[in-house]
Each structure stands twice: as C-alpha cells, then as structure tokens.
Amino acid sequence: MLLSLQLVMFAYGGIEIIGITAGEAKDPKVSIPKAINSVPWRILVFYVGTLFVIMSIYPWNQVGVNGSPFVLTFQHMGITMAAGILNFVVITASLSAINSDVFGVGRMMHGLAEQGHAPKVFSKISKRGIPWVTVVVMMLAMLIAVYLNYIMPENVFLVIASLATFATRVG
C-alpha cells in the first residue's frame, strides 16, 4: 500500500508546473485558472475514464495477465500495430514530461540562485532568457539516469521515481 502511494504521488507530480509558468504567461489571470480548472477533467478523462473502459472489457483480476490491456483491445479491434502505436504514445508522453521537468527545474533553480539560495552560476541566462546552466545540469542528471538504467535496469525506475517523489514533496 505504501509503495503504491509513492507511485501515485509520482504520477501526479508535475501539476505544480502550472504555477511556475505563471511568470512566463502572456495573461496569467486568464491562462492559469483555465489550466488549473482543466486538471480534474483531464484526470477524469485520461485516468479514470481509461480505467473504466479497461475494467468494463476485462475482469479486474485478469488485467495485465496476458499483456497490456490496451494492446490486446486494439489488436482485438484489428489494429495489428497496437504495440507500436502505444509505444509511440508512451515515448511522446515521456519526452513531454522531460521537457516540462527541464523547464520547471530550470526556472526553479534560476529563481533560487537569484534569491541567493542556490549557486550563483544558476542565475546565468542566454540572450533569449533561457537559464542555460540549469539546462546543462538537467541534461547531466538525465545522462546519470541513463547510466543507472544500464547498470541496474530492474530497479532504476523505482529509484528515480522515489527520488522524484521525495523531491516533489519536500520541495
């Protein structure tokens, strides 16, 4: 139960990016409430709705036994490339999450540096206003994650998810 709570916290971490973008939004009084109000609907549609459909098709105790229920459903509908399509969706979502993390961490580290709570080097920005040092730091962190995946592939997700959950809740 405790382990599942950690994964749920990890899954919903990232919503705070809405607040970080407020400083960059053209009209934050309109766009931020709109983004915040859309979060519950997105959770209902993409998470609860998907689970409802899958649980309506497959008995709860057989979900995931014979493979991904999404792949099996699409294959049953005659879409033979289901696994490839779903892999594309997962990779696209992962790249989007990485992009959000690089943006969010970059802005947070930059702000902390400007307030004197992080090394001054993190306050450097490019001509276009990008905190490039923090982007480099994030890229190095991602390279470390790739290396960890190479040396301990069976545990790397749990380790990184645990660190991300800890950082999200403590920060």
PDB file of C-alpha atoms in Angstrom:
ATOM      1  CA  MET A   1       0.000   0.000   0.000  1.00  0.00           C
ATOM      2  CA  LEU A   2       2.762   2.428   0.944  1.00  0.00           C
ATOM      3  CA  LEU A   3       4.660   1.672  -2.264  1.00  0.00           C
ATOM      4  CA  SER A   4       1.543   2.307  -4.350  1.00  0.00           C
ATOM      5  CA  LEU A   5       1.026   5.668  -2.612  1.00  0.00           C
ATOM      6  CA  GLN A   6       4.543   6.641  -3.634  1.00  0.00           C
ATOM      7  CA  LEU A   7       3.806   5.779  -7.277  1.00  0.00           C
ATOM      8  CA  VAL A   8       0.528   7.739  -7.195  1.00  0.00           C
ATOM      9  CA  MET A   9       2.351  10.781  -5.805  1.00  0.00           C
ATOM     10  CA  PHE A  10       4.967  10.366  -8.538  1.00  0.00           C
ATOM     11  CA  ALA A  11       2.270  10.117 -11.224  1.00  0.00           C
ATOM     12  CA  TYR A  12       0.529  13.308 -10.165  1.00  0.00           C
ATOM     13  CA  GLY A  13       3.692  15.261  -9.522  1.00  0.00           C
ATOM     14  CA  GLY A  14       4.169  17.908 -12.161  1.00  0.00           C
ATOM     15  CA  ILE A  15       0.926  19.802 -11.746  1.00  0.00           C
ATOM     16  CA  GLU A  16       2.983  22.476  -9.968  1.00  0.00           C
ATOM     17  CA  ILE A  17       4.454  23.391 -13.379  1.00  0.00           C
ATOM     18  CA  ILE A  18       1.269  25.428 -13.888  1.00  0.00           C
ATOM     19  CA  GLY A  19       2.385  27.794 -11.129  1.00  0.00           C
ATOM     20  CA  ILE A  20       5.930  28.024 -12.437  1.00  0.00           C
ATOM     21  CA  THR A  21       4.697  29.088 -15.865  1.00  0.00           C
ATOM     22  CA  ALA A  22       2.715  31.992 -14.389  1.00  0.00           C
ATOM     23  CA  GLY A  23       5.748  34.261 -14.702  1.00  0.00           C
ATOM     24  CA  GLU A  24       6.045  33.459 -18.394  1.00  0.00           C
ATOM     25  CA  ALA A  25       2.373  33.505 -19.388  1.00  0.00           C
ATOM     26  CA  LYS A  26       1.092  36.400 -21.502  1.00  0.00           C
ATOM     27  CA  ASP A  27      -2.141  36.697 -19.497  1.00  0.00           C
ATOM     28  CA  PRO A  28      -1.703  34.672 -16.290  1.00  0.00           C
ATOM     29  CA  LYS A  29      -5.019  35.856 -14.803  1.00  0.00           C
ATOM     30  CA  VAL A  30      -6.822  34.010 -17.594  1.00  0.00           C
ATOM     31  CA  SER A  31      -4.484  31.157 -18.525  1.00  0.00           C
ATOM     32  CA  ILE A  32      -3.541  29.919 -15.035  1.00  0.00           C
ATOM     33  CA  PRO A  33      -7.119  29.428 -13.711  1.00  0.00           C
ATOM     34  CA  LYS A  34      -8.034  27.807 -17.029  1.00  0.00           C
ATOM     35  CA  ALA A  35      -5.114  25.367 -16.715  1.00  0.00           C
ATOM     36  CA  ILE A  36      -5.865  24.605 -13.054  1.00  0.00           C
ATOM     37  CA  ASN A  37      -9.555  24.015 -13.736  1.00  0.00           C
ATOM     38  CA  SER A  38      -8.727  21.609 -16.565  1.00  0.00           C
ATOM     39  CA  VAL A  39      -6.608  19.308 -14.342  1.00  0.00           C
ATOM     40  CA  PRO A  40      -9.533  17.448 -12.671  1.00  0.00           C
ATOM     41  CA  TRP A  41     -11.205  16.929 -16.049  1.00  0.00           C
ATOM     42  CA  ARG A  42      -8.013  15.581 -17.568  1.00  0.00           C
ATOM     43  CA  ILE A  43      -7.577  13.175 -14.659  1.00  0.00           C
ATOM     44  CA  LEU A  44     -11.185  12.012 -15.040  1.00  0.00           C
ATOM     45  CA  VAL A  45     -10.936  11.501 -18.791  1.00  0.00           C
ATOM     46  CA  PHE A  46      -7.422  10.140 -19.191  1.00  0.00           C
ATOM     47  CA  TYR A  47      -7.003   8.166 -15.962  1.00  0.00           C
ATOM     48  CA  VAL A  48     -10.407   7.287 -14.515  1.00  0.00           C
ATOM     49  CA  GLY A  49     -12.076   7.029 -17.935  1.00  0.00           C
ATOM     50  CA  THR A  50      -9.378   4.767 -19.288  1.00  0.00           C
ATOM     51  CA  LEU A  51      -9.528   2.535 -16.221  1.00  0.00           C
ATOM     52  CA  PHE A  52     -13.329   2.398 -16.505  1.00  0.00           C
ATOM     53  CA  VAL A  53     -13.161   1.256 -20.128  1.00  0.00           C
ATOM     54  CA  ILE A  54     -10.462  -1.346 -19.440  1.00  0.00           C
ATOM     55  CA  MET A  55     -12.289  -2.677 -16.365  1.00  0.00           C
ATOM     56  CA  SER A  56     -15.509  -2.852 -18.410  1.00  0.00           C
ATOM     57  CA  ILE A  57     -13.810  -5.035 -21.011  1.00  0.00           C
ATOM     58  CA  TYR A  58     -11.619  -7.259 -18.817  1.00  0.00           C
ATOM     59  CA  PRO A  59     -12.246  -8.789 -15.381  1.00  0.00           C
ATOM     60  CA  TRP A  60     -10.237  -6.850 -12.798  1.00  0.00           C
ATOM     61  CA  ASN A  61      -8.224  -9.896 -11.772  1.00  0.00           C
ATOM     62  CA  GLN A  62      -7.092 -10.575 -15.357  1.00  0.00           C
ATOM     63  CA  VAL A  63      -5.916  -7.086 -16.312  1.00  0.00           C
ATOM     64  CA  GLY A  64      -2.275  -7.297 -17.335  1.00  0.00           C
ATOM     65  CA  VAL A  65      -2.042 -11.095 -17.071  1.00  0.00           C
ATOM     66  CA  ASN A  66      -1.799 -11.721 -20.823  1.00  0.00           C
ATOM     67  CA  GLY A  67      -0.119  -8.441 -21.741  1.00  0.00           C
ATOM     68  CA  SER A  68      -1.146  -4.815 -21.927  1.00  0.00           C
ATOM     69  CA  PRO A  69      -4.942  -4.482 -21.917  1.00  0.00           C
ATOM     70  CA  PHE A  70      -4.608  -1.536 -24.297  1.00  0.00           C
ATOM     71  CA  VAL A  71      -2.596  -3.540 -26.821  1.00  0.00           C
ATOM     72  CA  LEU A  72      -4.964  -6.512 -26.506  1.00  0.00           C
ATOM     73  CA  THR A  73      -8.013  -4.285 -27.017  1.00  0.00           C
ATOM     74  CA  PHE A  74      -6.572  -2.623 -30.115  1.00  0.00           C
ATOM     75  CA  GLN A  75      -5.446  -5.971 -31.530  1.00  0.00           C
ATOM     76  CA  HIS A  76      -8.954  -7.357 -30.946  1.00  0.00           C
ATOM     77  CA  MET A  77     -10.278  -4.394 -32.957  1.00  0.00           C
ATOM     78  CA  GLY A  78      -7.978  -5.396 -35.827  1.00  0.00           C
ATOM     79  CA  ILE A  79      -5.278  -2.802 -35.233  1.00  0.00           C
ATOM     80  CA  THR A  80      -2.236  -5.045 -35.576  1.00  0.00           C
ATOM     81  CA  MET A  81       0.278  -2.267 -34.947  1.00  0.00           C
ATOM     82  CA  ALA A  82      -1.186  -1.555 -31.495  1.00  0.00           C
ATOM     83  CA  ALA A  83       2.042  -2.202 -29.591  1.00  0.00           C
ATOM     84  CA  GLY A  84       3.982   0.156 -31.858  1.00  0.00           C
ATOM     85  CA  ILE A  85       1.313   2.849 -31.610  1.00  0.00           C
ATOM     86  CA  LEU A  86       1.200   2.619 -27.822  1.00  0.00           C
ATOM     87  CA  ASN A  87       4.997   2.674 -27.616  1.00  0.00           C
ATOM     88  CA  PHE A  88       4.945   5.868 -29.693  1.00  0.00           C
ATOM     89  CA  VAL A  89       2.374   7.397 -27.318  1.00  0.00           C
ATOM     90  CA  VAL A  90       4.428   6.421 -24.255  1.00  0.00           C
ATOM     91  CA  ILE A  91       7.649   7.806 -25.759  1.00  0.00           C
ATOM     92  CA  THR A  92       5.899  11.046 -26.738  1.00  0.00           C
ATOM     93  CA  ALA A  93       4.450  11.416 -23.233  1.00  0.00           C
ATOM     94  CA  SER A  94       7.875  10.722 -21.731  1.00  0.00           C
ATOM     95  CA  LEU A  95       9.511  13.376 -23.897  1.00  0.00           C
ATOM     96  CA  SER A  96       6.796  15.838 -22.890  1.00  0.00           C
ATOM     97  CA  ALA A  97       7.402  15.059 -19.212  1.00  0.00           C
ATOM     98  CA  ILE A  98      11.149  15.515 -19.663  1.00  0.00           C
ATOM     99  CA  ASN A  99      10.556  18.849 -21.390  1.00  0.00           C
ATOM    100  CA  SER A 100       8.320  20.006 -18.524  1.00  0.00           C
ATOM    101  CA  ASP A 101      10.873  18.900 -15.955  1.00  0.00           C
ATOM    102  CA  VAL A 102      13.758  20.671 -17.689  1.00  0.00           C
ATOM    103  CA  PHE A 103      11.631  23.835 -17.902  1.00  0.00           C
ATOM    104  CA  GLY A 104      10.355  23.647 -14.329  1.00  0.00           C
ATOM    105  CA  VAL A 105      13.646  22.746 -12.677  1.00  0.00           C
ATOM    106  CA  GLY A 106      15.461  25.321 -14.768  1.00  0.00           C
ATOM    107  CA  ARG A 107      13.128  28.083 -13.672  1.00  0.00           C
ATOM    108  CA  MET A 108      13.163  26.980 -10.020  1.00  0.00           C
ATOM    109  CA  MET A 109      16.962  26.725  -9.860  1.00  0.00           C
ATOM    110  CA  HIS A 110      17.283  30.087 -11.612  1.00  0.00           C
ATOM    111  CA  GLY A 111      14.872  31.708  -9.153  1.00  0.00           C
ATOM    112  CA  LEU A 112      16.671  30.178  -6.170  1.00  0.00           C
ATOM    113  CA  ALA A 113      20.009  31.450  -7.495  1.00  0.00           C
ATOM    114  CA  GLU A 114      18.626  34.962  -7.923  1.00  0.00           C
ATOM    115  CA  GLN A 115      17.415  34.874  -4.298  1.00  0.00           C
ATOM    116  CA  GLY A 116      20.791  33.621  -3.074  1.00  0.00           C
ATOM    117  CA  HIS A 117      19.547  30.120  -2.149  1.00  0.00           C
ATOM    118  CA  ALA A 118      21.425  28.262  -4.906  1.00  0.00           C
ATOM    119  CA  PRO A 119      24.832  28.692  -6.564  1.00  0.00           C
ATOM    120  CA  LYS A 120      25.073  31.997  -8.430  1.00  0.00           C
ATOM    121  CA  VAL A 121      26.065  30.190 -11.650  1.00  0.00           C
ATOM    122  CA  PHE A 122      22.443  29.014 -11.975  1.00  0.00           C
ATOM    123  CA  SER A 123      21.300  32.624 -12.445  1.00  0.00           C
ATOM    124  CA  LYS A 124      23.033  32.911 -15.840  1.00  0.00           C
ATOM    125  CA  ILE A 125      20.652  33.199 -18.777  1.00  0.00           C
ATOM    126  CA  SER A 126      21.090  33.268 -22.533  1.00  0.00           C
ATOM    127  CA  LYS A 127      20.137  36.167 -24.809  1.00  0.00           C
ATOM    128  CA  ARG A 128      16.712  34.539 -25.213  1.00  0.00           C
ATOM    129  CA  GLY A 129      16.159  34.312 -21.440  1.00  0.00           C
ATOM    130  CA  ILE A 130      16.910  30.602 -21.087  1.00  0.00           C
ATOM    131  CA  PRO A 131      18.692  29.551 -17.886  1.00  0.00           C
ATOM    132  CA  TRP A 132      21.198  27.510 -19.881  1.00  0.00           C
ATOM    133  CA  VAL A 133      23.345  26.350 -16.945  1.00  0.00           C
ATOM    134  CA  THR A 134      20.344  24.678 -15.328  1.00  0.00           C
ATOM    135  CA  VAL A 135      19.507  23.006 -18.648  1.00  0.00           C
ATOM    136  CA  VAL A 136      23.048  21.596 -18.775  1.00  0.00           C
ATOM    137  CA  VAL A 137      22.698  20.351 -15.181  1.00  0.00           C
ATOM    138  CA  MET A 138      19.408  18.639 -16.060  1.00  0.00           C
ATOM    139  CA  MET A 139      20.998  17.010 -19.116  1.00  0.00           C
ATOM    140  CA  LEU A 140      23.803  15.662 -16.908  1.00  0.00           C
ATOM    141  CA  ALA A 141      21.198  14.317 -14.476  1.00  0.00           C
ATOM    142  CA  MET A 142      19.455  12.574 -17.373  1.00  0.00           C
ATOM    143  CA  LEU A 143      22.748  11.047 -18.515  1.00  0.00           C
ATOM    144  CA  ILE A 144      23.235   9.705 -14.988  1.00  0.00           C
ATOM    145  CA  ALA A 145      19.721   8.228 -15.164  1.00  0.00           C
ATOM    146  CA  VAL A 146      20.563   6.514 -18.458  1.00  0.00           C
ATOM    147  CA  TYR A 147      23.736   5.112 -16.891  1.00  0.00           C
ATOM    148  CA  LEU A 148      21.756   3.860 -13.871  1.00  0.00           C
ATOM    149  CA  ASN A 149      19.354   2.188 -16.276  1.00  0.00           C
ATOM    150  CA  TYR A 150      22.314   0.443 -17.866  1.00  0.00           C
ATOM    151  CA  ILE A 151      23.832  -0.847 -14.620  1.00  0.00           C
ATOM    152  CA  MET A 152      20.606  -1.722 -12.762  1.00  0.00           C
ATOM    153  CA  PRO A 153      17.700  -1.889 -15.226  1.00  0.00           C
ATOM    154  CA  GLU A 154      15.406  -3.830 -12.894  1.00  0.00           C
ATOM    155  CA  ASN A 155      15.490  -1.154 -10.153  1.00  0.00           C
ATOM    156  CA  VAL A 156      16.157   2.146 -11.891  1.00  0.00           C
ATOM    157  CA  PHE A 157      12.505   3.186 -12.286  1.00  0.00           C
ATOM    158  CA  LEU A 158      11.768   2.672  -8.606  1.00  0.00           C
ATOM    159  CA  VAL A 159      14.931   4.546  -7.586  1.00  0.00           C
ATOM    160  CA  ILE A 160      14.249   7.522  -9.859  1.00  0.00           C
ATOM    161  CA  ALA A 161      10.521   7.576  -9.018  1.00  0.00           C
ATOM    162  CA  SER A 162      11.418   7.546  -5.318  1.00  0.00           C
ATOM    163  CA  LEU A 163      13.846  10.437  -5.756  1.00  0.00           C
ATOM    164  CA  ALA A 164      11.324  12.396  -7.837  1.00  0.00           C
ATOM    165  CA  THR A 165       8.568  11.802  -5.286  1.00  0.00           C
ATOM    166  CA  PHE A 166      10.860  12.860  -2.442  1.00  0.00           C
ATOM    167  CA  ALA A 167      11.956  15.991  -4.302  1.00  0.00           C
ATOM    168  CA  THR A 168       8.367  16.869  -5.240  1.00  0.00           C
ATOM    169  CA  ARG A 169       7.052  16.515  -1.687  1.00  0.00           C
ATOM    170  CA  VAL A 170       9.995  18.085   0.136  1.00  0.00           C
ATOM    171  CA  GLY A 171      10.498  20.918  -2.364  1.00  0.00           C
TER     172      GLY A 171
END
